[in-house]
Short mmCIF file of C-alpha atoms in Angstrom, two decimals:
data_model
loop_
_atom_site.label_atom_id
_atom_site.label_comp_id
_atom_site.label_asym_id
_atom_site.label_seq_id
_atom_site.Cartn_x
_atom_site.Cartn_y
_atom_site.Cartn_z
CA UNK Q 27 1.18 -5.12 12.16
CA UNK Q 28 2.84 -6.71 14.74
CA UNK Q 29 5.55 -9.38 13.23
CA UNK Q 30 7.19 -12.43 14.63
CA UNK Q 31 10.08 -12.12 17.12
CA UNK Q 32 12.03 -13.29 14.33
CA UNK Q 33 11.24 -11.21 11.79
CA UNK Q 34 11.10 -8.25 14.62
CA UNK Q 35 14.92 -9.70 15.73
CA UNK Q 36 15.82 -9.82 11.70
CA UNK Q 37 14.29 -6.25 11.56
CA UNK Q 38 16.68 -4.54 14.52
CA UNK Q 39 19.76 -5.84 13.37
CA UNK Q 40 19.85 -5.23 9.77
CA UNK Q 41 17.96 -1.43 11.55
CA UNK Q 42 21.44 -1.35 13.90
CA UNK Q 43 23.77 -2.21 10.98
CA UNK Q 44 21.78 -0.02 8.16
CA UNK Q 45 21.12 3.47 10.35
CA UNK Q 46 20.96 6.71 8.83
CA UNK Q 47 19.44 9.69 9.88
CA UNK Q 48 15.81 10.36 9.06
CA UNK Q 49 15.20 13.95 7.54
CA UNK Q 50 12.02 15.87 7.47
CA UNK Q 51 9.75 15.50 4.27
CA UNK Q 52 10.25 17.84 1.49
CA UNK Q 53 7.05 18.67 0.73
CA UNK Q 54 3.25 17.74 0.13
CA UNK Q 55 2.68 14.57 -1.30
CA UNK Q 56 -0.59 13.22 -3.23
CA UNK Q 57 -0.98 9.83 -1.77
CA UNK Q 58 -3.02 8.02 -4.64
CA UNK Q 59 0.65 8.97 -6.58
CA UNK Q 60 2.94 7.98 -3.79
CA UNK Q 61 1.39 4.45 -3.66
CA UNK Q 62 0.99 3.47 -7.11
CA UNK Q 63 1.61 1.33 -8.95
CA UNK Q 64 2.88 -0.95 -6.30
CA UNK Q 65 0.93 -0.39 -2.63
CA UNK Q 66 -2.64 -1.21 -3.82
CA UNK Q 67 -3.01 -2.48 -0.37
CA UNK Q 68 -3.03 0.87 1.08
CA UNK Q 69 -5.89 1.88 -1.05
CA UNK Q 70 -7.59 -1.68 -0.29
CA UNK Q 71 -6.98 -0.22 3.78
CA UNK Q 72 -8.83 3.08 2.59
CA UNK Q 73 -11.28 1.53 0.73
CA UNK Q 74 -12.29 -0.35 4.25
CA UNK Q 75 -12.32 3.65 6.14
CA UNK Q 76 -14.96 4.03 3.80
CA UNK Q 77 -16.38 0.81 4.68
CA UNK Q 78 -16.55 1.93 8.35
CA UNK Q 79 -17.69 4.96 8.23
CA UNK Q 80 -21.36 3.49 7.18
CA UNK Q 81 -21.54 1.05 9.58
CA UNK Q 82 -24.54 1.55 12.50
CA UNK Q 83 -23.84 3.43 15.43
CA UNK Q 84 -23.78 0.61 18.37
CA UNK Q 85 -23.08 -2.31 16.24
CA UNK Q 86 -21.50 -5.32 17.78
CA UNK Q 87 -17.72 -6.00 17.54
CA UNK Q 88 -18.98 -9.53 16.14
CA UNK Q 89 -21.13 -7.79 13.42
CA UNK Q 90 -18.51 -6.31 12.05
CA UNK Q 91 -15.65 -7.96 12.38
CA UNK Q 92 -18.41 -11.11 10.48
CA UNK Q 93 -19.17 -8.31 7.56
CA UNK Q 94 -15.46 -7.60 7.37
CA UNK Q 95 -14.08 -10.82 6.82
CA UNK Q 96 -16.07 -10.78 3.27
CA UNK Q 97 -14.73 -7.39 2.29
CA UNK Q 98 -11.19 -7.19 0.47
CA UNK Q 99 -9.85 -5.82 3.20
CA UNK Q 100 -9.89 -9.73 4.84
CA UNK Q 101 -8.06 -10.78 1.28
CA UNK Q 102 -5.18 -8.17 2.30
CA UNK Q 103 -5.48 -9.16 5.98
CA UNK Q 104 -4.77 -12.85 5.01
CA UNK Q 105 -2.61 -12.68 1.69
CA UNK Q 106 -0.02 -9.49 2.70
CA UNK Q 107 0.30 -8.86 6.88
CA UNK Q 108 -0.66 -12.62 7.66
CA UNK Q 109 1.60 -14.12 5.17
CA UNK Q 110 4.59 -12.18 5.33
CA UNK Q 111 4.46 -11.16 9.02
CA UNK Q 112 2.65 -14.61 10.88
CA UNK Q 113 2.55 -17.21 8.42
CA UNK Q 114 1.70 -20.30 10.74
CA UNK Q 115 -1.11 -17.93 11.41
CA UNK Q 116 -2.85 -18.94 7.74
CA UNK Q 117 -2.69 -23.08 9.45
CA UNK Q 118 -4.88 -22.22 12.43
CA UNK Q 119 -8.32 -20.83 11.13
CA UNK Q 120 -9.20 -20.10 14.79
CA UNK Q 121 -6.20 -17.83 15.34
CA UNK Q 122 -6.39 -16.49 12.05
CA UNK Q 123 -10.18 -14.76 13.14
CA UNK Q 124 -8.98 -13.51 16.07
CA UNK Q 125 -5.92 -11.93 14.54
CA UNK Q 126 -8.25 -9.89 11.81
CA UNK Q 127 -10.90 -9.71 14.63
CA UNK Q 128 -7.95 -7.50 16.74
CA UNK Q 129 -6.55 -5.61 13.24
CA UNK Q 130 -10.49 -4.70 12.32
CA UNK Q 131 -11.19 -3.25 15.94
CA UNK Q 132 -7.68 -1.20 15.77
CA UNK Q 133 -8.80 0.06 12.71
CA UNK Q 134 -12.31 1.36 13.40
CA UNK Q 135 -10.36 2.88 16.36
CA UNK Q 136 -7.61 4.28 14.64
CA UNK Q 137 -10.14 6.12 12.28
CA UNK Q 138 -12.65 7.56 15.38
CA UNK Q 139 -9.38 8.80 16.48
CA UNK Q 140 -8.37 10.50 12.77
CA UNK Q 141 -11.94 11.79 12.51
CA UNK Q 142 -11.86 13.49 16.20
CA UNK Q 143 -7.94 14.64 16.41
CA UNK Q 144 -6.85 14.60 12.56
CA UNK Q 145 -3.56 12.67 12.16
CA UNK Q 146 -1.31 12.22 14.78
CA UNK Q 147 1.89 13.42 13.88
CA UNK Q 148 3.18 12.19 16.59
CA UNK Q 149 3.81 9.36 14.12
CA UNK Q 150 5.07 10.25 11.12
CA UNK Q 151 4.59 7.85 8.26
CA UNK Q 152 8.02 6.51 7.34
CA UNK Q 153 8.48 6.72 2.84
CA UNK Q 154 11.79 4.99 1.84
CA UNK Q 155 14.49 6.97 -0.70
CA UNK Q 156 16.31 5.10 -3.50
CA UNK Q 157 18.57 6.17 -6.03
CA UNK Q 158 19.09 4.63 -9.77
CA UNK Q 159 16.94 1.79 -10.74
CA UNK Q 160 15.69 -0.42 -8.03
CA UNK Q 161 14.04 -4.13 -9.11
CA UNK Q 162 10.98 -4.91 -7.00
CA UNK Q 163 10.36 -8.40 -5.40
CA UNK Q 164 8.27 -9.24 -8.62
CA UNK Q 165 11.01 -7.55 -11.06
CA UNK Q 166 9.51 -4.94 -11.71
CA UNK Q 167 12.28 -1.47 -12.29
CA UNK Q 168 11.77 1.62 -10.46
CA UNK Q 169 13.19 4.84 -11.11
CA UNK Q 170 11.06 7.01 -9.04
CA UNK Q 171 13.06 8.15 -5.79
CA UNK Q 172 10.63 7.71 -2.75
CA UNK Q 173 8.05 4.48 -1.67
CA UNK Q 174 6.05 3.88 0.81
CA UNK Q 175 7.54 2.50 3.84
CA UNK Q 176 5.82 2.10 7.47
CA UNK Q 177 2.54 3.81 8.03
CA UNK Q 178 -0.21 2.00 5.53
CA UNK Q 179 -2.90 2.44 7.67
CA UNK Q 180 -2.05 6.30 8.23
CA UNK Q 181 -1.82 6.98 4.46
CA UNK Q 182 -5.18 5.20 3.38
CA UNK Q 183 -6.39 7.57 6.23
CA UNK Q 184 -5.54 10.27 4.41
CA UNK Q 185 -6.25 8.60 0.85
CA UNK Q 186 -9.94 7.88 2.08
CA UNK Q 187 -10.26 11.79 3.67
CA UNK Q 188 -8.52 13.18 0.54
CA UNK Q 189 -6.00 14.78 2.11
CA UNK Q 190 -2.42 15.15 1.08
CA UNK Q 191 0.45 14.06 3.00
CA UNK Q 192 2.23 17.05 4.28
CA UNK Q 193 5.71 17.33 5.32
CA UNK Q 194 5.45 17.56 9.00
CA UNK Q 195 3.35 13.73 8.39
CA UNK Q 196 6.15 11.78 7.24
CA UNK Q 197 10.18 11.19 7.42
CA UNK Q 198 12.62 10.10 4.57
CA UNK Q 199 14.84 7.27 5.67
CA UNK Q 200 17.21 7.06 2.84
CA UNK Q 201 18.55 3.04 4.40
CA UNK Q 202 18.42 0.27 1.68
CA UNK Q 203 15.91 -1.86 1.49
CA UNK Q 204 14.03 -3.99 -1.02
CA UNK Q 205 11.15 -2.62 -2.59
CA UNK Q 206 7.89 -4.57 -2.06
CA UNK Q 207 4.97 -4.96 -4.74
CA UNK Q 208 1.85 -5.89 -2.77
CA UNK Q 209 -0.03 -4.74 -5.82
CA UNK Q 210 1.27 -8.22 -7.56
CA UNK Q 211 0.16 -10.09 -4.60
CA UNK Q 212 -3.32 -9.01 -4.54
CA UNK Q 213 -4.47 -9.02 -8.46
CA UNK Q 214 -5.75 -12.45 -8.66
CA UNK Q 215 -6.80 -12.70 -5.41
CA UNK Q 216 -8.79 -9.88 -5.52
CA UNK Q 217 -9.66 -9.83 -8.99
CA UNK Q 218 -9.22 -6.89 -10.01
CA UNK Q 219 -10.49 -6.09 -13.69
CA UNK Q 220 -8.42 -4.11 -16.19
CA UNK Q 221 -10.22 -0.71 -15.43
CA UNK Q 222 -9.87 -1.19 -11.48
CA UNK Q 223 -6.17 -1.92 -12.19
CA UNK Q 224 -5.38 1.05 -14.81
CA UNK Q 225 -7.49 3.15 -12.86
CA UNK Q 226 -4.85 2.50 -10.04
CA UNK Q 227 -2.08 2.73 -12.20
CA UNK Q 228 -2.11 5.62 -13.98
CA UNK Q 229 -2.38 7.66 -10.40
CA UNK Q 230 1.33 6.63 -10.03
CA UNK Q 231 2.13 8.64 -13.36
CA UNK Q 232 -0.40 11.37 -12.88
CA UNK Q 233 -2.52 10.59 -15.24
CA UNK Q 234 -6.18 10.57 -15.56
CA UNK Q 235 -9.49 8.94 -17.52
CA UNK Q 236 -7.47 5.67 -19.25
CA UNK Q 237 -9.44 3.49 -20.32
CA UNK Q 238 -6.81 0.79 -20.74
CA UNK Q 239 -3.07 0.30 -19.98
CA UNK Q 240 -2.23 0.10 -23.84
CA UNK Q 241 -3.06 4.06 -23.86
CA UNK Q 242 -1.88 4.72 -20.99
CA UNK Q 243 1.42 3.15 -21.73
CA UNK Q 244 1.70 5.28 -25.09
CA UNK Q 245 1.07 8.27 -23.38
CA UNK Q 246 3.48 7.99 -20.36
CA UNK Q 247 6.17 6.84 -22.69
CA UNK Q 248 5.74 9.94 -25.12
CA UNK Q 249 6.55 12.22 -22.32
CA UNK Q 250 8.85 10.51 -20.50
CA UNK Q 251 10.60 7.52 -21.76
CA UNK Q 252 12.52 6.90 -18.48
CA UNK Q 253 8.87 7.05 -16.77
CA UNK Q 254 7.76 5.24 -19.96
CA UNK Q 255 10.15 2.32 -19.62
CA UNK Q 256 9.48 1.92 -15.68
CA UNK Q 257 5.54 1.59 -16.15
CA UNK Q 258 6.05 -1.36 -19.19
CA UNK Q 259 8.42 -2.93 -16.34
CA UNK Q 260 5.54 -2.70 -13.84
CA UNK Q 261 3.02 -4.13 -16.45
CA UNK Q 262 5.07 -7.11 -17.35
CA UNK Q 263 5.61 -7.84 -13.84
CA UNK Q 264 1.77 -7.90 -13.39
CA UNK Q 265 1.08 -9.95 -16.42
CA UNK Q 266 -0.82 -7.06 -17.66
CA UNK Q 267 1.35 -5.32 -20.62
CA UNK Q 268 -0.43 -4.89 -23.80
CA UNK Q 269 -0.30 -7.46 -26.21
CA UNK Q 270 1.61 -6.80 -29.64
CA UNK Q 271 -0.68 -6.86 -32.58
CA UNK Q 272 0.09 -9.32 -35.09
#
């Protein structure tokens, strides 16, 4: 996503006064893990591959780009890259369809290219390292090491193909930087119901089959109480921990 020249300006320096060496990744990576519990926007972006793979050969750029816009990848498109990246973008409904017009067409691009070459490697997909606790935007505390970075596009590539994300696809950058939770962003807009969201969830703490967060809270926090105590962080910070019985 292209950003503003003064978020792209903002970006450089803190880049200039922050550099550290990237290093190689360290090994395969599931991505429906890597990106939960706080990128659901990456699997919104793979959810729309899918979308695009069924659409008719020879369709018009205005056909789709119409049957986008009521698809959630349009809710991601306004509510994350538009209003972090171009926010006087959301005041001009004109410019606004032409902005998702240009992101849907890179995208259906961007996959005929994955489907005929396989990803490019050429660029890697950049994951972030932290150490200790991090808080997220929302508050939420992280203990896990490595988070998605630059490359969401790439990775729901990969998430939609069921492929794993193997070394030679991505680069550790171990600078500081906050930690974003898009997943908080999108829940009401999208609306996502308590199965969608602990079916995304429990990916991030390899579980599978939950029917509910309550369970899935137990569980993670029997095994792991440092894993246990991040996940009730994440919940709260959702507005979706269990209730106490009374």
């Amino acid at each position: 996503m292209k950003r503003s020249a003064r978020a792209t300006a903002t970006r450089t320096i803190r880049r200039a006064l922050t550099w550290q060496p990237k290093r190689q990744g360290d090994g395969p990576l599931e991505v429906a893990q890597l990106i939960s519990p706080l990128r659901y926007d990456v699997l919104v972006r793979a959810q729309f591959f899918e979308f695009l793979t069924h659409r008719p050969a020879g369709e018009t750029a205005d056909r789709l780009v119409a049957d986008a816009w009521e698809e959630p990848y349009a809710v991601w498109f306004r509510e994350v890259a538009m209003a972090r990246f171009r926010p006087w973008v959301l005041k001009d409904p004109v410019a606004l369809r032409s902005n998702f017009a240009e992101r849907v067409l890179a995208s259906r691009d961007l996959l005929k290219s994955f489907d005929t070459n396989g990803f490019d490697a050429r660029t890697p997909v950049t994951l972030r390292m932290t150490t200790g606790v991090q808080a997220t935007d929302t508050g939420a505390r992280m203990s896990r090491t490595v988070h998605v970075g630059d490359g969401g596009h790439r990775l729901a590539l990969l998430l939609q193909s069921g492929s794993a994300l193997q070394p030679h696809m991505y680069r550790l950058d171990p600078r500081p930087v906050p930690l974003i939770d898009n997943t908080a962003v999108l829940l009401g807009p999208l609306g996502l119901s308590d199965a969608q969201y602990c079916a995304f969830v429990e990916a991030g703490y390899g579980r599978h089959g939950f029917r509910d967060v309550h369970t899935l809270l137990a569980a993670v926090a029997a095994e792991d109480a440092v894993a246990g105590s991040e996940l009730r962080s994440v919940l709260e910070a959702h507005a979706r921990a269990p209730r106490p019985v009374v």
